Short mmCIF file of C-alpha atoms in Angstrom, two decimals:
data_model
loop_
_atom_site.label_atom_id
_atom_site.label_comp_id
_atom_site.label_asym_id
_atom_site.label_seq_id
_atom_site.Cartn_x
_atom_site.Cartn_y
_atom_site.Cartn_z
CA MET A 206 22.14 -92.69 -34.12
CA LYS A 207 19.95 -94.24 -37.15
CA ASN A 208 21.88 -95.45 -39.76
CA TYR A 209 23.92 -98.37 -37.48
CA VAL A 210 24.47 -102.19 -37.66
CA LEU A 211 24.43 -104.52 -35.04
CA GLU A 212 25.50 -107.84 -35.94
CA ALA A 213 25.48 -110.74 -33.64
CA CYS A 214 27.94 -113.92 -34.29
CA VAL A 215 25.63 -116.88 -32.84
CA ASP A 216 26.14 -120.77 -33.21
CA SER A 217 22.64 -121.95 -32.01
CA ALA A 218 19.14 -121.48 -32.52
CA GLU A 219 18.98 -120.18 -29.07
CA SER A 220 21.33 -117.33 -29.18
CA ALA A 221 20.20 -116.71 -32.74
CA PHE A 222 16.78 -115.63 -31.45
CA ALA A 223 18.37 -114.27 -28.18
CA ALA A 224 20.28 -111.56 -30.42
CA GLU A 225 17.13 -110.74 -32.20
CA ALA A 226 15.28 -110.22 -29.17
CA GLY A 227 18.11 -107.62 -27.85
CA GLY A 228 18.17 -106.01 -30.99
CA ALA A 229 20.41 -107.14 -33.56
CA VAL A 230 19.55 -106.31 -37.08
CA ARG A 231 21.52 -108.84 -38.58
CA LEU A 232 23.45 -112.37 -37.35
CA GLU A 233 26.57 -114.16 -38.44
CA LEU A 234 25.63 -117.46 -38.68
CA CYS A 235 28.54 -120.09 -37.58
CA ALA A 236 29.76 -123.04 -35.49
CA ASP A 237 32.11 -123.69 -32.99
CA LEU A 238 32.09 -120.04 -31.91
CA ILE A 239 34.66 -121.35 -29.03
CA VAL A 240 37.56 -121.73 -31.48
CA GLY A 241 36.72 -118.51 -33.96
CA GLY A 242 33.68 -119.85 -35.75
CA THR A 243 33.42 -122.51 -38.55
CA THR A 244 31.04 -123.09 -41.10
CA PRO A 245 27.24 -124.14 -39.67
CA SER A 246 24.99 -126.76 -40.66
CA ILE A 247 22.39 -125.77 -43.57
CA CYS A 248 19.79 -127.32 -40.53
CA LEU A 249 20.97 -124.64 -38.11
CA LEU A 250 20.15 -121.85 -41.20
CA LYS A 251 16.83 -123.36 -41.48
CA GLU A 252 15.36 -123.60 -38.03
CA ILE A 253 16.04 -120.31 -37.55
CA ARG A 254 14.15 -119.51 -40.73
CA LYS A 255 11.40 -121.23 -39.28
CA LYS A 256 10.70 -118.39 -36.55
CA SER A 257 12.69 -115.37 -37.72
CA ASN A 258 13.44 -113.30 -41.31
CA ILE A 259 16.43 -111.83 -39.66
CA ARG A 260 19.27 -110.96 -42.15
CA ILE A 261 21.53 -113.88 -41.98
CA HIS A 262 24.99 -113.83 -43.11
CA VAL A 263 26.60 -117.25 -43.26
CA LEU A 264 30.51 -117.95 -42.05
CA ILE A 265 32.19 -120.24 -44.55
CA ARG A 266 34.86 -121.60 -43.04
CA PRO A 267 35.66 -125.12 -43.41
CA ARG A 268 38.36 -125.77 -40.70
CA PHE A 269 39.83 -124.07 -37.06
CA GLY A 270 43.16 -122.29 -37.97
CA ASP A 271 44.93 -120.24 -40.55
CA PHE A 272 43.28 -118.91 -43.93
CA CYS A 273 45.69 -120.12 -46.63
CA TYR A 274 43.41 -123.27 -47.91
CA THR A 275 44.47 -126.13 -50.31
CA GLU A 276 42.35 -126.35 -53.59
CA HIS A 277 40.35 -129.07 -51.91
CA GLU A 278 39.32 -127.10 -49.09
CA ALA A 279 38.59 -123.81 -51.97
CA ASN A 280 36.26 -126.39 -53.63
CA ILE A 281 34.40 -126.96 -50.68
CA ILE A 282 34.37 -123.83 -49.73
CA GLU A 283 32.76 -122.20 -53.07
CA GLU A 284 30.15 -125.04 -52.99
CA GLU A 285 28.84 -124.41 -49.56
CA ILE A 286 28.73 -120.82 -51.06
CA ARG A 287 26.22 -121.91 -53.47
CA MET A 288 24.08 -123.88 -51.18
CA PHE A 289 23.70 -121.82 -48.70
CA LYS A 290 22.93 -119.04 -51.40
CA ASP A 291 20.32 -121.65 -52.75
CA ALA A 292 18.95 -121.78 -48.85
CA GLY A 293 18.45 -118.47 -48.69
CA ALA A 294 21.00 -117.14 -47.00
CA ASP A 295 21.72 -112.76 -47.17
CA GLY A 296 25.11 -113.00 -47.07
CA ILE A 297 28.54 -114.92 -46.98
CA VAL A 298 31.59 -114.37 -44.72
CA THR A 299 34.59 -115.79 -45.70
CA GLY A 300 38.22 -115.18 -46.72
CA ALA A 301 41.66 -116.95 -47.85
CA LEU A 302 44.82 -115.76 -48.26
CA CYS A 303 48.35 -116.50 -49.82
CA PRO A 304 51.30 -118.20 -47.90
CA ASP A 305 52.74 -114.54 -47.84
CA GLY A 306 50.15 -112.77 -46.02
CA THR A 307 48.34 -111.19 -49.30
CA LEU A 308 44.66 -111.63 -50.43
CA ASP A 309 44.15 -114.53 -52.52
CA CYS A 310 42.57 -112.87 -54.92
CA LYS A 311 41.95 -116.00 -57.28
CA LYS A 312 40.20 -117.96 -54.88
CA MET A 313 38.17 -114.83 -53.62
CA GLU A 314 37.24 -114.19 -56.96
CA ARG A 315 35.60 -117.27 -57.03
CA PHE A 316 33.89 -117.04 -53.89
CA VAL A 317 32.59 -113.60 -54.76
CA LYS A 318 30.85 -115.21 -58.23
CA ALA A 319 29.67 -118.22 -56.36
CA ALA A 320 28.03 -115.46 -54.07
CA GLY A 321 26.39 -113.96 -56.93
CA ASP A 322 24.20 -111.07 -55.90
CA ARG A 323 24.44 -111.74 -52.04
CA TRP A 324 26.61 -109.62 -49.81
CA VAL A 325 30.25 -110.66 -49.03
CA THR A 326 31.94 -110.03 -46.06
CA LEU A 327 35.75 -110.41 -45.79
CA HIS A 328 36.44 -111.99 -42.61
CA ARG A 329 39.16 -111.38 -39.90
CA ALA A 330 41.19 -113.17 -42.36
CA PHE A 331 41.96 -109.64 -42.89
CA ASP A 332 43.47 -109.18 -39.41
CA VAL A 333 46.22 -111.56 -40.07
CA CYS A 334 47.23 -110.27 -43.47
CA ALA A 335 50.55 -108.34 -44.32
CA ASP A 336 49.23 -104.75 -45.83
CA PRO A 337 45.73 -103.82 -44.68
CA TYR A 338 45.32 -100.84 -47.20
CA ARG A 339 46.44 -103.04 -49.94
CA THR A 340 43.92 -105.77 -48.76
CA LEU A 341 41.35 -103.07 -48.52
CA ASP A 342 41.76 -101.73 -52.34
CA GLN A 343 41.62 -105.30 -53.42
CA ALA A 344 38.85 -106.49 -51.84
CA ARG A 345 36.61 -103.41 -52.97
CA ASP A 346 37.99 -104.05 -56.33
CA LEU A 347 36.39 -107.67 -56.11
CA GLY A 348 33.09 -106.44 -55.12
CA ILE A 349 32.98 -107.13 -51.55
CA SER A 350 30.48 -105.76 -49.44
CA CYS A 351 32.07 -105.29 -45.88
CA ILE A 352 35.74 -106.04 -43.47
CA LEU A 353 34.95 -107.47 -40.59
CA THR A 354 37.94 -106.42 -38.38
CA SER A 355 39.56 -105.72 -34.91
CA GLY A 356 42.68 -103.44 -36.50
CA GLN A 357 44.95 -106.13 -36.69
CA LYS A 358 44.76 -106.22 -32.75
CA ASN A 359 43.35 -109.06 -30.47
CA SER A 360 40.39 -106.12 -29.95
CA ALA A 361 38.44 -103.29 -31.71
CA LEU A 362 39.58 -101.09 -28.81
CA GLU A 363 43.36 -101.85 -29.29
CA GLY A 364 43.22 -101.77 -32.84
CA LYS A 365 41.36 -98.06 -33.15
CA ASP A 366 43.93 -96.50 -34.65
CA LEU A 367 43.90 -98.60 -37.82
CA LEU A 368 40.42 -98.57 -37.65
CA ARG A 369 40.06 -95.21 -38.24
CA GLU A 370 42.40 -95.20 -41.32
CA LEU A 371 40.20 -97.69 -42.80
CA HIS A 372 36.82 -96.43 -42.22
CA LYS A 373 38.35 -93.04 -43.81
CA LYS A 374 39.89 -95.04 -46.59
CA ALA A 375 36.67 -96.98 -47.45
CA GLY A 376 34.40 -94.17 -47.19
CA GLU A 377 30.76 -95.29 -48.89
CA THR A 378 32.38 -97.84 -50.79
CA ILE A 379 32.84 -100.92 -48.41
CA GLN A 380 31.57 -101.33 -45.27
CA ILE A 381 34.34 -101.36 -42.18
CA LEU A 382 32.60 -103.67 -39.70
CA ALA A 383 34.64 -103.19 -36.09
CA GLY A 384 34.48 -106.68 -34.52
CA GLY A 385 36.86 -108.28 -31.60
CA GLY A 386 35.70 -107.46 -27.80
CA ILE A 387 32.75 -105.23 -28.81
CA CYS A 388 29.99 -105.10 -26.18
CA ALA A 389 28.01 -101.64 -25.06
CA ASP A 390 31.10 -100.67 -22.73
CA VAL A 391 33.31 -99.57 -25.46
CA ILE A 392 31.15 -98.74 -28.49
CA SER A 393 30.90 -95.55 -27.36
CA GLU A 394 34.96 -94.73 -27.49
CA LEU A 395 35.08 -96.75 -30.71
CA TYR A 396 32.72 -94.24 -32.42
CA ARG A 397 34.44 -91.36 -30.76
CA GLU A 398 37.93 -92.24 -31.86
CA THR A 399 36.82 -93.88 -35.36
CA GLY A 400 34.03 -92.76 -36.56
CA ILE A 401 32.27 -96.34 -37.06
CA THR A 402 28.54 -96.97 -37.14
CA SER A 403 29.06 -100.94 -37.50
CA TYR A 404 29.83 -103.27 -34.98
CA HIS A 405 29.52 -107.17 -34.64
CA MET A 406 29.72 -109.04 -31.41
CA SER A 407 28.53 -112.11 -29.63
CA GLY A 408 27.04 -111.06 -26.82
CA LYS A 409 28.21 -114.22 -24.83
CA ILE A 410 27.44 -115.85 -21.46
CA THR A 411 28.42 -119.18 -19.98
CA ILE A 412 25.65 -121.20 -18.66
CA ASP A 413 25.61 -124.51 -16.93
CA SER A 414 24.67 -127.91 -18.86
CA PRO A 415 21.35 -129.39 -17.95
CA MET A 416 22.78 -132.66 -17.51
CA THR A 417 22.96 -133.97 -13.74
CA TYR A 418 25.16 -137.23 -14.46
CA ARG A 419 28.50 -136.15 -15.49
CA LYS A 420 31.50 -138.09 -16.54
CA LYS A 421 34.46 -136.00 -14.98
CA ASP A 422 37.45 -138.20 -16.19
CA VAL A 423 36.41 -137.95 -20.06
CA SER A 424 37.19 -135.28 -22.21
CA MET A 425 35.29 -135.29 -25.80
CA GLY A 426 37.88 -132.49 -27.37
CA LEU A 427 40.15 -129.73 -25.70
CA PRO A 428 40.76 -130.44 -21.97
CA ALA A 429 40.44 -127.14 -21.22
CA PHE A 430 37.11 -126.77 -22.17
CA SER A 431 34.10 -128.55 -20.06
CA GLU A 432 31.61 -130.19 -22.04
CA TYR A 433 29.15 -129.17 -19.40
CA GLN A 434 29.70 -125.38 -20.14
CA LEU A 435 27.63 -123.87 -22.86
CA PHE A 436 27.87 -120.80 -24.45
CA ARG A 437 25.20 -118.70 -25.15
CA THR A 438 24.13 -115.08 -26.72
CA SER A 439 22.91 -112.82 -23.92
CA LYS A 440 19.60 -110.80 -25.06
CA GLU A 441 20.52 -108.34 -22.46
CA LYS A 442 24.41 -107.66 -23.74
CA ILE A 443 23.17 -107.27 -27.26
CA SER A 444 20.04 -104.89 -26.00
CA ASP A 445 22.75 -102.58 -23.91
CA ALA A 446 24.81 -102.61 -27.03
CA LYS A 447 21.81 -101.43 -29.10
CA ASN A 448 21.07 -98.75 -26.79
CA ILE A 449 24.37 -96.98 -26.77
CA LEU A 450 24.12 -97.02 -30.36
CA GLU A 451 20.95 -95.22 -30.70
CA ASN A 452 22.06 -92.76 -28.49
CA LEU A 453 25.29 -91.69 -29.93
#
């Protein structure tokens, strides 16, 4: 396949460079992937830009949790979109819903306007919206370029039926980016079942912290997660996915 997209979701400079070396064509840059991603530091974008010109789309999500935002949170999102745009981000990844599960078109219109000429992706807020077909139409009308979705399931493979229908309905007007459990092993089946050519993955592995002294009785956050395990993107996992895509 020639015209494919392989996007890597990364939350560190180390992961960004590994993803690029593995063959990713663009990055979704975020923080806190362990909770689904939040807005990264602008310094992370600048650090990656020192050594790379890869296309970078920045996730703008002010907190963990749902996508029903207060006016204060919407103001923060809008301002951060402008900030990252001015800092050289190639695209913005965001989303907002109303309490009834519909797309918050008023807030999304503000966000798209703030992004200006930058690519805008509606993120997986789409996967918890009430009506995916109506939301697709609304996103297209707002001028959104891409929808990141697992087909409203926990993984894209589980959501392949909806992904197929979304891909048909979207046509050439908006990119359907399949995400959720994406790896080399599932891409062939998803492509065969849906026709989708754009894929989003983290390719993450767990590595051991370099810390040799460890205070095991103190937790800095959720007790279920160890401070001494780090999540990083694997160059090899990205490369495996790239090879599958190139040979479809």
